[in-house]
Amino acid sequence: MKAAILVGGAGTRLYPLTTYVPKALIPIGGKPLIDHIIDYLSRHGINEIILLTSSEDHSAISNHLDRGYARDVTLSYDVRERIGTAGAIGAASPKLSDTFVIYYGDVLVDFDLRAMATFHKEHQAALTIALSKSVPIEYGVAQLSTDGRVTYFKEKPVLPEYPVSMGVYIAEPTILPYCKPQTDLSNDVIPQLLQDGLPVYGYLTERRHYDIGTFRVLEEVRNLFKQPR
């Protein structure tokens, strides 16, 4: 099974850091973020990886990875202008002729990807979404009575009944016609798949993910890597 890693985002939330280094090359625990992602995929038996890069960041990323042979994986690149997450996947469709993983290149995860692949196959899904039951909501939440009185309040709760998308998917080529330029996988493609009745499943895990999209989470993850293992 192949994996397509989305590493073409502008990283605006990490400005001005991303003015100097692509988000995929931000160092965490002694090596760039993209190295952690490739190591994770390799540990789960995925050694053919396509990096969906922007023309702005391609040289820096490809120069670092050097085609991946030292990492026991085979890397290739699909280089485009920024045309949306789904647009980038659709543009790479000639390379995605079988079941494949979609991995957002700004997240770190450590759940069992092999088990997710088995779940996907058993359910004959067109798309399976990795969903975490352990991610705290970023805001305080409340429940109100009919007259507006607060009956419940909790700051940054974990709501397992509302699992959070982790930015990792397993897909079949049947979704590729939905991946048009300037479309987003979450905002555009998944709702359309559901509307058209394609089998979309959620793979639940107790493990959480880390979205390296803000300085707060970046610092949190860097501190995790400093802890004894």
GROMACS .gro file of C-alpha atoms in nm:
model
  229
    1MET     CA    1   0.000   0.000   0.000
    2LYS     CA    2   0.123   0.349  -0.089
    3ALA     CA    3   0.096   0.665   0.116
    4ALA     CA    4   0.044   1.018  -0.009
    5ILE     CA    5   0.173   1.281   0.235
    6LEU     CA    6   0.033   1.631   0.199
    7VAL     CA    7   0.327   1.867   0.254
    8GLY     CA    8   0.222   2.160   0.036
    9GLY     CA    9   0.056   2.381   0.294
   10ALA     CA   10   0.177   2.734   0.350
   11GLY     CA   11   0.199   2.702   0.728
   12THR     CA   12   0.059   3.048   0.788
   13ARG     CA   13  -0.019   2.979   1.154
   14LEU     CA   14   0.352   2.924   1.216
   15TYR     CA   15   0.461   3.250   1.052
   16PRO     CA   16   0.733   3.382   1.059
   17LEU     CA   17   0.904   3.045   1.122
   18THR     CA   18   0.770   2.905   0.795
   19THR     CA   19   0.918   3.200   0.607
   20TYR     CA   20   1.257   3.033   0.655
   21VAL     CA   21   1.176   2.661   0.665
   22PRO     CA   22   0.885   2.456   0.526
   23LYS     CA   23   0.659   2.319   0.797
   24ALA     CA   24   0.760   1.964   0.706
   25LEU     CA   25   1.122   2.043   0.794
   26ILE     CA   26   1.059   2.201   1.135
   27PRO     CA   27   1.286   2.017   1.382
   28ILE     CA   28   1.122   1.809   1.655
   29GLY     CA   29   1.317   1.581   1.885
   30GLY     CA   30   1.636   1.618   1.687
   31LYS     CA   31   1.501   1.561   1.336
   32PRO     CA   32   1.254   1.723   1.096
   33LEU     CA   33   0.884   1.652   1.124
   34ILE     CA   34   0.875   1.474   0.788
   35ASP     CA   35   1.132   1.220   0.911
   36HIS     CA   36   0.905   1.124   1.201
   37ILE     CA   37   0.616   1.076   0.958
   38ILE     CA   38   0.816   0.861   0.717
   39ASP     CA   39   0.952   0.653   1.005
   40TYR     CA   40   0.598   0.596   1.132
   41LEU     CA   41   0.473   0.483   0.791
   42SER     CA   42   0.775   0.260   0.740
   43ARG     CA   43   0.720   0.091   1.077
   44HIS     CA   44   0.371   0.000   0.957
   45GLY     CA   45   0.493  -0.160   0.637
   46ILE     CA   46   0.445   0.133   0.400
   47ASN     CA   47   0.764   0.190   0.204
   48GLU     CA   48   0.634   0.356  -0.112
   49ILE     CA   49   0.554   0.718  -0.041
   50ILE     CA   50   0.444   1.007  -0.262
   51LEU     CA   51   0.504   1.356  -0.128
   52LEU     CA   52   0.248   1.607  -0.255
   53THR     CA   53   0.452   1.924  -0.239
   54SER     CA   54   0.409   2.284  -0.345
   55SER     CA   55   0.644   2.436  -0.598
   56GLU     CA   56   0.762   2.677  -0.326
   57ASP     CA   57   0.877   2.405  -0.085
   58HIS     CA   58   0.971   2.121  -0.317
   59SER     CA   59   1.344   2.193  -0.347
   60ALA     CA   60   1.402   2.220   0.027
   61ILE     CA   61   1.206   1.903   0.104
   62SER     CA   62   1.352   1.693  -0.176
   63ASN     CA   63   1.707   1.808  -0.099
   64HIS     CA   64   1.664   1.695   0.260
   65LEU     CA   65   1.506   1.359   0.183
   66ASP     CA   66   1.736   1.272  -0.109
   67ARG     CA   67   1.475   1.033  -0.251
   68GLY     CA   68   1.460   0.829   0.069
   69TYR     CA   69   1.684   0.537  -0.015
   70ALA     CA   70   1.875   0.564   0.312
   71ARG     CA   71   1.544   0.522   0.496
   72ASP     CA   72   1.446   0.194   0.328
   73VAL     CA   73   1.158   0.365   0.152
   74THR     CA   74   1.103   0.479  -0.203
   75LEU     CA   75   0.997   0.840  -0.233
   76SER     CA   76   0.849   1.021  -0.529
   77TYR     CA   77   0.710   1.372  -0.562
   78ASP     CA   78   0.408   1.533  -0.718
   79VAL     CA   79   0.475   1.907  -0.738
   80ARG     CA   80   0.193   2.155  -0.791
   81GLU     CA   81   0.084   2.503  -0.709
   82ARG     CA   82  -0.132   2.510  -0.397
   83ILE     CA   83  -0.465   2.370  -0.525
   84GLY     CA   84  -0.621   2.244  -0.202
   85THR     CA   85  -0.571   1.918  -0.016
   86ALA     CA   86  -0.816   1.727  -0.234
   87GLY     CA   87  -0.686   1.902  -0.545
   88ALA     CA   88  -0.336   1.777  -0.472
   89ILE     CA   89  -0.462   1.421  -0.422
   90GLY     CA   90  -0.659   1.431  -0.745
   91ALA     CA   91  -0.361   1.565  -0.938
   92ALA     CA   92  -0.157   1.265  -0.823
   93SER     CA   93  -0.429   1.016  -0.923
   94PRO     CA   94  -0.218   0.844  -1.196
   95LYS     CA   95   0.010   0.724  -0.911
   96LEU     CA   96  -0.278   0.607  -0.691
   97SER     CA   97  -0.429   0.305  -0.863
   98ASP     CA   98  -0.488   0.094  -0.550
   99THR     CA   99  -0.576   0.139  -0.182
  100PHE     CA  100  -0.364   0.420  -0.036
  101VAL     CA  101  -0.305   0.618   0.282
  102ILE     CA  102  -0.358   0.993   0.294
  103TYR     CA  103  -0.147   1.156   0.562
  104TYR     CA  104  -0.157   1.525   0.648
  105GLY     CA  105   0.206   1.629   0.673
  106ASP     CA  106   0.163   1.846   0.981
  107VAL     CA  107   0.041   1.580   1.225
  108LEU     CA  108   0.211   1.323   1.444
  109VAL     CA  109   0.032   1.000   1.539
  110ASP     CA  110   0.128   0.667   1.692
  111PHE     CA  111  -0.182   0.448   1.658
  112ASP     CA  112  -0.186   0.107   1.487
  113LEU     CA  113  -0.212   0.186   1.116
  114ARG     CA  114  -0.208  -0.184   1.024
  115ALA     CA  115  -0.522  -0.239   1.232
  116MET     CA  116  -0.686   0.054   1.056
  117ALA     CA  117  -0.601  -0.096   0.717
  118THR     CA  118  -0.759  -0.426   0.823
  119PHE     CA  119  -1.072  -0.241   0.940
  120HIS     CA  120  -1.089  -0.055   0.607
  121LYS     CA  121  -1.066  -0.375   0.407
  122GLU     CA  122  -1.317  -0.566   0.622
  123HIS     CA  123  -1.575  -0.289   0.582
  124GLN     CA  124  -1.510  -0.247   0.209
  125ALA     CA  125  -1.487   0.128   0.268
  126ALA     CA  126  -1.428   0.388   0.001
  127LEU     CA  127  -1.270   0.605   0.271
  128THR     CA  128  -1.180   0.539   0.633
  129ILE     CA  129  -1.108   0.829   0.867
  130ALA     CA  130  -0.883   0.788   1.171
  131LEU     CA  131  -1.074   0.931   1.468
  132SER     CA  132  -0.939   0.992   1.817
  133LYS     CA  133  -1.154   0.972   2.131
  134SER     CA  134  -0.883   1.138   2.342
  135VAL     CA  135  -0.835   1.487   2.200
  136PRO     CA  136  -0.934   1.777   2.427
  137ILE     CA  137  -1.158   2.041   2.274
  138GLU     CA  138  -0.976   2.375   2.255
  139TYR     CA  139  -1.253   2.571   2.427
  140GLY     CA  140  -1.474   2.558   2.732
  141VAL     CA  141  -1.815   2.404   2.659
  142ALA     CA  142  -2.148   2.459   2.829
  143GLN     CA  143  -2.501   2.328   2.841
  144LEU     CA  144  -2.791   2.566   2.904
  145SER     CA  145  -3.144   2.528   3.031
  146THR     CA  146  -3.429   2.670   2.826
  147ASP     CA  147  -3.405   3.003   3.008
  148GLY     CA  148  -3.029   3.034   2.950
  149ARG     CA  149  -2.906   2.915   3.290
  150VAL     CA  150  -2.575   2.726   3.272
  151THR     CA  151  -2.630   2.368   3.389
  152TYR     CA  152  -2.290   2.231   3.287
  153PHE     CA  153  -1.952   2.382   3.210
  154LYS     CA  154  -1.612   2.228   3.151
  155GLU     CA  155  -1.293   2.386   3.019
  156LYS     CA  156  -1.126   2.200   2.732
  157PRO     CA  157  -1.303   1.868   2.784
  158VAL     CA  158  -1.239   1.539   2.609
  159LEU     CA  159  -1.565   1.439   2.442
  160PRO     CA  160  -1.531   1.074   2.334
  161GLU     CA  161  -1.881   1.082   2.185
  162TYR     CA  162  -1.746   1.336   1.932
  163PRO     CA  163  -1.422   1.179   1.806
  164VAL     CA  164  -1.176   1.408   1.631
  165SER     CA  165  -1.031   1.357   1.285
  166MET     CA  166  -0.658   1.292   1.308
  167GLY     CA  167  -0.555   1.382   0.953
  168VAL     CA  168  -0.492   1.019   0.849
  169TYR     CA  169  -0.715   0.837   0.601
  170ILE     CA  170  -0.720   0.517   0.400
  171ALA     CA  171  -0.881   0.557   0.061
  172GLU     CA  172  -0.979   0.370  -0.251
  173PRO     CA  173  -0.927   0.513  -0.601
  174THR     CA  174  -1.306   0.555  -0.623
  175ILE     CA  175  -1.273   0.883  -0.430
  176LEU     CA  176  -1.029   1.036  -0.679
  177PRO     CA  177  -1.291   1.179  -0.921
  178TYR     CA  178  -1.418   1.385  -0.627
  179CYS     CA  179  -1.075   1.540  -0.570
  180LYS     CA  180  -1.092   1.840  -0.799
  181PRO     CA  181  -0.865   2.149  -0.807
  182GLN     CA  182  -0.927   2.403  -0.531
  183THR     CA  183  -1.121   2.157  -0.315
  184ASP     CA  184  -1.054   2.042   0.038
  185LEU     CA  185  -1.077   1.680   0.154
  186SER     CA  186  -1.266   1.758   0.476
  187ASN     CA  187  -1.480   2.050   0.365
  188ASP     CA  188  -1.572   1.935   0.016
  189VAL     CA  189  -1.493   1.572  -0.062
  190ILE     CA  190  -1.609   1.387   0.250
  191PRO     CA  191  -1.951   1.560   0.261
  192GLN     CA  192  -2.000   1.481  -0.109
  193LEU     CA  193  -1.903   1.116  -0.057
  194LEU     CA  194  -2.161   1.092   0.221
  195GLN     CA  195  -2.426   1.265   0.010
  196ASP     CA  196  -2.364   1.021  -0.276
  197GLY     CA  197  -2.388   0.721  -0.043
  198LEU     CA  198  -2.031   0.596  -0.071
  199PRO     CA  199  -1.918   0.385   0.227
  200VAL     CA  200  -1.723   0.617   0.458
  201TYR     CA  201  -1.614   0.466   0.790
  202GLY     CA  202  -1.443   0.592   1.102
  203TYR     CA  203  -1.164   0.399   1.271
  204LEU     CA  204  -1.170   0.483   1.642
  205THR     CA  205  -0.859   0.490   1.859
  206GLU     CA  206  -0.785   0.597   2.216
  207ARG     CA  207  -0.454   0.740   2.096
  208ARG     CA  208  -0.443   1.112   2.030
  209HIS     CA  209  -0.270   1.307   1.757
  210TYR     CA  210  -0.076   1.632   1.753
  211ASP     CA  211  -0.146   1.892   1.485
  212ILE     CA  212   0.182   2.083   1.443
  213GLY     CA  213   0.001   2.388   1.314
  214THR     CA  214   0.041   2.629   1.602
  215PHE     CA  215   0.330   2.737   1.819
  216ARG     CA  216   0.148   2.605   2.127
  217VAL     CA  217   0.123   2.250   1.994
  218LEU     CA  218   0.474   2.265   1.848
  219GLU     CA  219   0.611   2.351   2.192
  220GLU     CA  220   0.397   2.080   2.353
  221VAL     CA  221   0.534   1.815   2.118
  222ARG     CA  222   0.892   1.932   2.159
  223ASN     CA  223   0.853   1.900   2.535
  224LEU     CA  224   0.713   1.546   2.493
  225PHE     CA  225   1.025   1.446   2.303
  226LYS     CA  226   1.240   1.578   2.586
  227GLN     CA  227   1.080   1.341   2.835
  228PRO     CA  228   1.254   1.008   2.916
  229ARG     CA  229   1.126   0.720   2.706
   0.00000   0.00000   0.00000
